Every structure is written in structure tokens, then in C-alpha cells.
Amino acid sequence: MTNEELAKEIALGIIRTGVEGGYDSVSCSTAGDYPSMGVSQWEGINGRGDYLLSCIGGGSQFIGRSYSDIRDSGELETLKNVLSSGQGREAQREILQQDCLDKYAPVLNGIPLDDSRCYIYAGIWCPTSQYVVAKFIKNRVGRYNIRSLAEMRDMFRDEYWRGAGVGKQYADGYANRANNTFYYVASIDLTTPYNVPAYGDGPFGK
């Protein structure tokens, strides 16, 4: 698969597993008083959040505004409807796919993720921090078979909370994410569109 094809499948995986949120997700950013939005938690005044809003009809009314301002004015539902509109969904898909190509592919390309499913699996984790994910995998090459989707799942399930430098209270949440992502990636059809062997039939990815 090409980088463009992998980016498309990573973006679809992030959306379909809902690991970062739904199309209409809106919450207050942990970094400041501004909205964190959509399937990739775009945020930031004069940043990624405002750029997303500028690509959607009706989004301009929320550009440059704080989360508390939108909430207190009773416009959260309006913002959610803008994000989940047809144009909002399409904008999120396109921007996320480009993010996957521009941000995630460069850090993953230096890792021997020979099976397309293992690459997609790792890419779905990249929104947590593509640099942490890349370092996490590189540090475990040799201890885990990163050409095996099942072992990739085990690695993220058992150790990602350590690699991410967070407390053990996050271990169960990461374990659920690891399992759910595994079930999704193992089930997707890469044979019909890309001629990739079915899961378990190729030399890697079992």
C-alpha cells in the first residue's frame, strides 16, 4: 500500500473506532479555554481548531471564541450540528487523512512495519502523540514481533501506559483501546481495494 492509501485507512480507523471522538464531539481543551472538536479533537484559537471551522459552512461564527463563551451563550448544540453536518464530516475526513499523511507517515516509515495492518494499527494510535508511538515501538523491536498484528496488540495493551509516561490508572483504558483497535484492524477488508492478503494469510500480520 502507498502512503496515501495507508493514510486513508488510518483516518478511517480513527473515525470508525471513535478513539478520539465522534464527528460532533465538543469538549473544553485541557490546555486552555477553547473547544476541542471532532474525530481528531482539533483545537486551538488561530490553530487547528479554527482552521477546521473555516472549512465548514456555518463554522466561521465559532472561530476565535472560547469554549466557555460558546457554552454560556447556549451554542454548543449549534456547534455540534455544524461539525456533524455533511460538509463538517467531509472536512474532518479530508483534514484527518492529510494529517495522517503529513504527520504520522514520516515517523512510522522508519520502522519495519512490513504488514499493512500493523502500520494501520500503529497509525490509529498516533493521535496520542506520533513521536511517543514511534519511540514506543522502536524501543520494543526485538522483544515483540512488530510484523504480527496480535503481538502489536499485546505490546500496546500491556505496555503503552508505561511508554506514554502516565500512571497505572490509565492501563485499563489503554488496554481497552488496544483490544478494540485490534478487532477493528483485523476485520477490515484490504484485499478487495488494495490486494493485500486477508488477515492471517500473508507472511506477517497474524
XYZ file of N, CA and C in Angstrom:
618
model
N 0.838 -1.188 0.000
C 0.000 0.000 0.000
C 0.880 1.248 0.000
N 0.425 2.284 -0.695
C 1.149 3.548 -0.719
C 0.896 4.320 0.579
N 1.705 5.339 0.825
C 1.484 6.180 2.000
C 0.107 6.826 1.969
N -0.348 7.214 0.784
C -1.667 7.839 0.656
C -2.767 6.851 1.023
N -2.626 5.608 0.571
C -3.628 4.584 0.889
C -3.624 4.255 2.377
N -2.431 4.147 2.953
C -2.319 3.872 4.384
C -2.915 5.020 5.195
N -2.648 6.258 4.781
C -3.196 7.419 5.482
C -4.722 7.401 5.459
N -5.283 7.036 4.314
C -6.740 6.949 4.201
C -7.296 5.923 5.168
N -6.665 4.755 5.255
C -7.164 3.696 6.137
C -6.935 4.029 7.610
N -5.844 4.710 7.927
C -5.626 5.146 9.306
C -6.714 6.137 9.716
N -7.010 7.100 8.835
C -8.048 8.079 9.126
C -9.396 7.396 9.334
N -9.734 6.449 8.459
C -10.998 5.717 8.615
C -11.022 4.950 9.928
N -9.886 4.374 10.312
C -9.820 3.632 11.559
C -10.028 4.523 12.769
N -9.422 5.711 12.758
C -9.608 6.658 13.864
C -11.078 7.050 13.978
N -11.712 7.264 12.826
C -13.123 7.661 12.817
C -14.011 6.508 13.278
N -13.809 5.326 12.698
C -14.736 4.209 12.952
C -14.576 3.599 14.335
N -13.387 3.651 14.898
C -13.217 3.163 16.263
C -13.620 4.219 17.290
N -13.692 5.475 16.867
C -14.092 6.552 17.773
C -13.097 6.831 18.881
N -11.827 6.496 18.661
C -10.840 6.610 19.737
C -10.579 8.055 20.147
N -10.800 9.004 19.239
C -10.573 10.409 19.560
C -11.874 11.187 19.723
N -12.996 10.571 19.356
C -14.288 11.242 19.469
C -15.100 11.079 18.211
N -16.351 11.532 18.263
C -17.236 11.486 17.111
C -17.188 12.774 16.323
N -17.887 12.780 15.184
C -17.905 13.987 14.357
C -18.402 15.199 15.145
N -19.371 14.980 16.046
C -19.978 16.099 16.765
C -19.417 16.294 18.164
N -18.259 15.705 18.457
C -17.673 15.844 19.788
C -17.201 17.279 20.036
N -17.565 17.810 21.179
C -17.080 19.121 21.606
C -16.840 19.063 23.110
N -15.636 19.410 23.521
C -15.322 19.478 24.939
C -14.351 20.632 25.156
N -14.108 20.959 26.415
C -13.139 22.015 26.709
C -11.749 21.411 26.711
N -10.839 22.020 26.010
C -9.473 21.531 25.959
C -8.848 21.530 27.352
N -8.004 20.551 27.610
C -7.271 20.516 28.875
C -6.124 21.532 28.878
N -5.827 22.110 27.709
C -4.715 23.061 27.599
C -5.151 24.513 27.729
N -6.462 24.768 27.701
C -6.927 26.146 27.775
C -8.422 26.219 27.548
N -8.975 27.414 27.627
C -10.416 27.605 27.492
C -10.790 27.780 26.024
N -10.673 26.693 25.288
C -11.126 26.705 23.901
C -11.658 25.307 23.564
N -12.528 25.239 22.548
C -13.153 23.948 22.249
C -12.185 22.954 21.618
N -12.367 21.703 21.984
C -11.654 20.577 21.367
C -12.716 19.796 20.609
N -12.510 19.601 19.286
C -13.636 19.233 18.432
C -13.367 18.049 17.514
N -14.415 17.277 17.294
C -14.443 16.318 16.209
C -13.668 15.037 16.418
N -13.464 14.312 15.314
C -12.888 12.972 15.342
C -11.398 12.964 15.636
N -10.750 14.139 15.610
C -9.330 14.223 15.931
C -9.064 15.250 17.028
N -10.152 15.680 17.709
C -10.016 16.658 18.795
C -9.205 17.875 18.358
N -9.612 18.438 17.196
C -8.955 19.664 16.730
C -9.233 20.783 17.722
N -8.227 21.570 18.013
C -8.404 22.638 18.988
C -7.399 23.752 18.728
N -7.595 24.840 19.428
C -6.652 25.943 19.359
C -7.185 27.142 18.590
N -7.280 28.274 19.274
C -7.645 29.525 18.609
C -6.464 29.953 17.740
N -6.742 30.325 16.499
C -5.715 30.616 15.487
C -4.864 29.386 15.182
N -5.425 28.202 15.400
C -4.702 26.961 15.156
C -5.552 25.958 14.416
N -5.364 24.679 14.745
C -6.040 23.592 14.031
C -7.559 23.675 14.180
N -8.024 24.074 15.359
C -9.461 24.161 15.577
C -10.118 25.202 14.699
N -9.543 26.385 14.676
C -10.106 27.449 13.838
C -9.985 27.112 12.359
N -8.906 26.422 11.977
C -8.785 26.023 10.574
C -9.912 25.072 10.181
N -10.206 24.090 11.036
C -11.319 23.180 10.751
C -12.615 23.959 10.576
N -12.895 24.871 11.490
C -14.137 25.647 11.427
C -14.208 26.476 10.150
N -13.059 26.959 9.678
C -13.049 27.793 8.473
C -13.392 26.989 7.224
N -13.311 25.660 7.314
C -13.585 24.791 6.159
C -15.039 24.332 6.104
N -15.843 24.739 7.073
C -17.218 24.252 7.170
C -18.186 25.425 7.118
N -19.208 25.323 6.299
C -20.243 26.336 6.281
C -20.894 26.453 7.649
N -21.001 27.670 8.164
C -21.546 27.903 9.500
C -20.500 27.842 10.585
N -19.291 27.446 10.241
C -18.250 27.326 11.254
C -17.611 28.644 11.636
N -17.687 29.640 10.739
C -16.980 30.899 10.984
C -17.486 31.625 12.229
N -18.740 31.382 12.615
C -19.294 32.062 13.788
C -18.640 31.617 15.094
N -17.887 30.514 15.041
C -17.240 29.998 16.249
C -15.725 30.226 16.259
N -15.194 30.766 15.188
C -13.740 30.987 15.106
C -13.297 32.034 16.117
N -12.228 31.723 16.830
C -11.651 32.667 17.786
C -12.375 32.768 19.108
N -13.369 31.919 19.332
C -14.153 32.006 20.562
C -13.729 30.955 21.578
N -13.855 31.295 22.836
C -13.518 30.355 23.899
C -14.634 29.328 24.070
N -14.281 28.209 24.683
C -15.286 27.182 24.973
C -16.360 27.723 25.903
N -15.948 28.440 26.953
C -16.927 28.946 27.926
C -17.880 29.942 27.281
N -17.395 30.737 26.335
C -18.270 31.690 25.637
C -19.330 30.945 24.834
N -18.908 29.913 24.112
C -19.861 29.134 23.309
C -20.857 28.418 24.214
N -20.344 27.843 25.302
C -21.223 27.140 26.251
C -22.214 28.095 26.909
N -21.717 29.206 27.417
C -22.570 30.118 28.176
C -23.610 30.803 27.297
N -23.314 30.901 25.998
C -24.283 31.510 25.080
C -25.300 30.494 24.566
N -25.173 29.240 25.012
C -26.124 28.196 24.629
C -25.951 27.702 23.207
N -24.732 27.819 22.665
C -24.498 27.469 21.264
C -23.746 26.150 21.068
N -23.544 25.384 22.115
C -22.822 24.120 21.964
C -23.517 23.181 20.985
N -24.844 23.086 21.090
C -25.580 22.203 20.182
C -25.476 22.682 18.744
N -25.470 23.989 18.545
C -25.309 24.527 17.193
C -23.947 24.139 16.635
N -22.907 24.268 17.459
C -21.570 23.883 17.029
C -21.511 22.395 16.709
N -22.124 21.574 17.533
C -22.145 20.133 17.276
C -22.835 19.827 15.950
N -23.918 20.533 15.671
C -24.642 20.317 14.414
C -23.809 20.742 13.208
N -23.056 21.823 13.352
C -22.160 22.264 12.276
C -21.115 21.185 11.999
N -20.515 20.651 13.057
C -19.467 19.640 12.900
C -19.990 18.343 12.299
N -21.241 17.975 12.638
C -21.791 16.704 12.164
C -22.572 16.835 10.867
N -22.615 18.046 10.298
C -23.275 18.227 9.005
C -22.498 17.473 7.926
N -23.096 17.311 6.774
C -22.404 16.631 5.679
C -21.086 17.298 5.347
N -21.100 18.620 5.280
C -19.873 19.355 4.974
C -18.874 19.233 6.121
N -19.372 19.213 7.361
C -18.497 19.070 8.514
C -17.809 17.714 8.546
N -18.553 16.669 8.231
C -17.974 15.323 8.199
C -16.922 15.207 7.098
N -17.247 15.743 5.933
C -16.312 15.660 4.809
C -15.029 16.430 5.109
N -15.164 17.611 5.705
C -13.979 18.399 6.053
C -13.120 17.652 7.061
N -13.752 17.034 8.049
C -12.991 16.291 9.055
C -12.271 15.097 8.438
N -12.935 14.383 7.544
C -12.292 13.233 6.887
C -11.081 13.682 6.074
N -11.241 14.753 5.313
C -10.152 15.214 4.449
C -8.965 15.733 5.263
N -9.247 16.528 6.296
C -8.157 17.083 7.103
C -7.450 15.977 7.879
N -8.228 15.040 8.417
C -7.614 13.946 9.175
C -6.745 13.080 8.271
N -7.213 12.792 7.067
C -6.411 11.999 6.140
C -5.105 12.718 5.806
N -5.165 14.023 5.630
C -3.947 14.780 5.349
C -3.026 14.797 6.565
N -3.612 14.903 7.760
C -2.812 14.831 8.984
C -2.079 13.495 9.077
N -2.792 12.420 8.728
C -2.180 11.089 8.781
C -1.014 10.987 7.806
N -1.163 11.601 6.648
C -0.108 11.559 5.640
C 1.073 12.454 6.019
N 0.795 13.644 6.519
C 1.851 14.622 6.802
C 2.553 14.381 8.133
N 1.818 13.887 9.132
C 2.365 13.804 10.486
C 2.720 12.387 10.907
N 1.892 11.427 10.541
C 2.075 10.077 11.069
C 2.980 9.231 10.180
N 2.791 9.336 8.872
C 3.613 8.538 7.954
C 5.112 8.791 8.144
N 5.565 10.057 8.278
C 7.009 10.279 8.410
C 7.636 9.582 9.615
N 6.938 9.539 10.749
C 7.541 8.919 11.936
C 7.430 7.402 11.905
N 6.467 6.862 11.148
C 6.298 5.416 11.087
C 7.119 4.771 9.977
N 7.495 5.566 8.972
C 8.185 4.990 7.820
C 9.560 4.419 8.159
N 10.148 4.874 9.242
C 11.459 4.361 9.616
C 11.414 3.097 10.450
N 10.227 2.535 10.647
C 10.051 1.338 11.463
C 9.650 0.188 10.536
N 10.218 -1.013 10.702
C 9.893 -2.130 9.784
C 8.510 -2.732 10.020
N 7.490 -1.920 9.764
C 6.106 -2.379 9.877
C 5.681 -2.942 8.520
N 6.206 -4.132 8.188
C 6.059 -4.672 6.837
C 4.628 -5.054 6.494
N 3.831 -5.376 7.497
C 2.443 -5.727 7.222
C 1.580 -4.473 7.277
N 0.745 -4.282 6.273
C -0.073 -3.071 6.192
C -0.948 -2.905 7.420
N -1.459 -4.017 7.947
C -2.340 -3.912 9.115
C -1.595 -3.417 10.348
N -0.341 -3.846 10.502
C 0.453 -3.370 11.639
C 0.718 -1.879 11.516
N 0.955 -1.408 10.294
C 1.169 0.011 10.046
C -0.106 0.791 10.384
N -1.247 0.301 9.932
C -2.521 0.969 10.211
C -2.799 0.977 11.708
N -2.537 -0.155 12.360
C -2.745 -0.252 13.802
C -1.931 0.816 14.530
N -0.645 0.915 14.199
C 0.210 1.913 14.840
C -0.282 3.324 14.532
N -0.731 3.545 13.297
C -1.201 4.870 12.909
C -2.420 5.323 13.679
N -3.308 4.390 14.018
C -4.513 4.747 14.771
C -4.154 5.226 16.175
N -2.985 4.813 16.680
C -2.533 5.281 17.980
C -1.851 6.646 17.915
N -1.457 7.076 16.730
C -0.632 8.274 16.606
C -1.260 9.564 17.145
N -2.590 9.739 17.137
C -3.118 10.979 17.716
C -2.754 11.186 19.186
N -2.426 10.128 19.921
C -1.988 10.318 21.301
C -0.667 11.076 21.333
N 0.173 10.863 20.358
C 1.448 11.550 20.083
C 2.225 10.660 19.136
N 2.378 11.118 17.899
C 3.063 10.278 16.913
C 4.500 9.998 17.307
N 5.132 10.943 18.015
C 6.527 10.756 18.411
C 6.647 9.736 19.540
N 5.714 9.772 20.484
C 5.706 8.779 21.561
C 5.445 7.391 20.989
N 4.493 7.291 20.055
C 4.168 5.994 19.448
C 5.381 5.427 18.712
N 6.047 6.267 17.910
C 7.211 5.791 17.158
C 8.322 5.340 18.094
N 8.603 6.120 19.127
C 9.654 5.753 20.087
C 9.267 4.489 20.845
N 8.001 4.382 21.217
C 7.491 3.217 21.934
C 7.731 1.940 21.140
N 7.420 1.974 19.838
C 7.597 0.779 19.001
C 9.081 0.484 18.806
N 9.859 1.506 18.466
C 11.296 1.300 18.209
C 11.999 0.690 19.418
N 11.610 1.107 20.619
C 12.256 0.603 21.829
C 11.910 -0.847 22.136
N 10.914 -1.388 21.421
C 10.474 -2.752 21.699
C 10.700 -3.714 20.537
N 11.338 -3.215 19.485
C 11.720 -4.094 18.380
C 12.694 -5.136 18.924
N 12.406 -6.406 18.680
C 13.226 -7.483 19.215
C 12.539 -8.188 20.364
N 11.883 -7.403 21.225
C 11.116 -8.031 22.306
C 9.736 -8.448 21.833
N 9.211 -7.750 20.840
C 7.920 -8.093 20.246
C 8.109 -8.221 18.739
N 7.331 -9.073 18.118
C 7.326 -9.195 16.664
C 6.365 -8.153 16.107
N 6.904 -7.017 15.686
C 6.041 -5.931 15.223
C 5.521 -6.180 13.807
N 5.822 -7.335 13.249
C 5.204 -7.751 11.990
C 3.943 -8.572 12.246
N 3.617 -8.782 13.500
C 2.430 -9.546 13.892
C 1.414 -8.608 14.514
N 0.223 -8.571 13.953
C -0.817 -7.698 14.484
C -1.190 -8.100 15.907
N -1.258 -9.399 16.180
C -1.594 -9.855 17.526
C -0.542 -9.416 18.539
N 0.738 -9.478 18.159
C 1.778 -9.042 19.089
C 1.806 -7.530 19.243
N 1.463 -6.813 18.176
C 1.331 -5.365 18.298
C 0.249 -5.045 19.317
N -0.876 -5.755 19.244
C -1.947 -5.547 20.220
C -1.448 -5.805 21.637
N -0.745 -6.922 21.826
C -0.234 -7.270 23.152
C 0.712 -6.191 23.679
N 1.569 -5.696 22.802
C 2.547 -4.689 23.191
C 1.866 -3.414 23.670
N 0.909 -2.918 22.890
C 0.196 -1.702 23.285
C -0.687 -1.951 24.494
N -1.311 -3.112 24.550
C -2.203 -3.428 25.665
C -1.456 -3.457 26.998
N -0.289 -4.072 27.003
C 0.423 -4.320 28.254
C 1.394 -3.215 28.646
N 1.890 -2.446 27.658
C 2.999 -1.549 27.981
C 2.817 -0.091 27.587
N 1.757 0.248 26.842
C 1.713 1.626 26.351
C 1.608 2.636 27.487
N 0.934 2.291 28.548
C 0.812 3.253 29.650
C 2.187 3.606 30.218
N 3.109 2.640 30.184
C 4.471 2.927 30.630
C 5.200 3.795 29.597
N 5.079 3.409 28.326
C 5.755 4.156 27.269
C 5.282 5.599 27.181
N 4.005 5.816 27.492
C 3.448 7.167 27.431
C 3.784 7.976 28.678
N 4.361 7.312 29.680
C 4.770 8.020 30.887
C 3.615 8.486 31.746
N 2.520 7.701 31.757
C 1.364 8.053 32.577
C 1.221 7.029 33.700
N 0.373 7.315 34.649
C 0.184 6.427 35.788
C -0.555 5.146 35.417
N -0.447 4.167 36.299
C -1.077 2.874 36.044
C -2.598 2.962 35.997
N -3.153 4.049 36.500
C -4.605 4.213 36.443
C -5.103 4.291 34.994
N -4.191 4.546 34.057
C -4.576 4.607 32.645
C -4.410 3.255 31.938
N -3.879 2.267 32.621
C -3.556 0.995 31.979
C -4.788 0.310 31.413
N -5.873 0.288 32.158
C -7.081 -0.398 31.685
C -7.675 0.299 30.461
N -7.634 1.625 30.468
C -8.154 2.363 29.315
C -7.347 2.092 28.066
N -6.027 2.079 28.189
C -5.185 1.766 27.042
C -5.358 0.316 26.606
N -5.576 -0.590 27.563
C -5.805 -1.997 27.209
C -7.082 -2.147 26.397
N -8.137 -1.439 26.776
C -9.391 -1.479 26.005
C -9.179 -0.919 24.609
N -8.440 0.177 24.528
C -8.161 0.777 23.216
C -7.356 -0.194 22.355
N -6.367 -0.857 22.963
C -5.538 -1.804 22.213
C -6.378 -2.947 21.657
N -7.266 -3.491 22.473
C -8.108 -4.606 22.021
C -9.100 -4.159 20.953
N -9.775 -3.045 21.185
C -10.770 -2.574 20.219
C -10.131 -2.240 18.876
N -8.946 -1.639 18.922
C -8.241 -1.315 17.681
C -7.819 -2.588 16.958
N -7.384 -3.586 17.701
C -7.021 -4.876 17.102
C -8.213 -5.498 16.382
N -9.348 -5.566 17.051
C -10.531 -6.186 16.428
C -10.934 -5.442 15.158
N -10.833 -4.105 15.203
C -11.175 -3.332 14.005
C -10.216 -3.632 12.868
N -8.913 -3.525 13.128
C -7.934 -3.675 12.051
C -7.943 -5.093 11.493
N -8.122 -6.101 12.344
C -8.159 -7.488 11.871
C -9.353 -7.740 10.970
N -10.407 -6.944 11.125
C -11.648 -7.201 10.381
C -11.760 -6.437 9.064
N -10.930 -5.413 8.844
C -11.126 -4.595 7.643
C -10.666 -5.351 6.392
N -11.347 -5.078 5.302
C -11.031 -5.708 4.019
C -10.001 -4.860 3.278
N -8.755 -5.336 3.260
C -7.715 -4.680 2.477
C -7.449 -5.429 1.177
N -8.079 -6.588 1.026
C -7.838 -7.412 -0.156
C -8.532 -6.836 -1.384
N -9.803 -6.490 -1.242
C -10.571 -6.000 -2.389
C -9.999 -4.695 -2.952
N -9.755 -3.678 -2.099
C -9.262 -2.420 -2.687
C -7.765 -2.382 -2.953
N -6.957 -3.172 -2.187
C -5.510 -3.000 -2.267
C -4.751 -4.287 -2.580
N -5.459 -5.398 -2.686
C -4.831 -6.691 -2.992
C -3.872 -7.154 -1.888
N -4.124 -6.728 -0.659
C -3.352 -7.203 0.488
C -3.944 -8.545 0.929
N -3.118 -9.549 1.219
C -3.660 -10.842 1.663
C -4.585 -10.682 2.859
N -5.596 -11.519 2.930
C -6.527 -11.490 4.054
C -5.774 -11.717 5.358
N -6.323 -11.213 6.437
C -5.651 -11.343 7.733
C -5.350 -12.804 8.032
N -4.101 -13.086 8.370
C -3.678 -14.446 8.684
C -3.145 -15.222 7.502
N -3.335 -14.719 6.259
C -2.901 -15.448 5.068
C -1.534 -14.997 4.565
N -1.098 -13.819 4.914
C 0.168 -13.299 4.419
C 1.332 -13.767 5.272
N 2.556 -13.375 4.912
C 3.729 -13.800 5.678
C 3.805 -13.166 7.050
N 3.160 -11.997 7.233
C 3.168 -11.311 8.520
C 1.711 -11.068 8.937
N 1.542 -10.356 10.019
C 0.219 -9.857 10.404
C -0.671 -10.839 11.132
N -0.159 -12.003 11.505
C -1.016 -12.977 12.164
C -1.132 -12.666 13.650
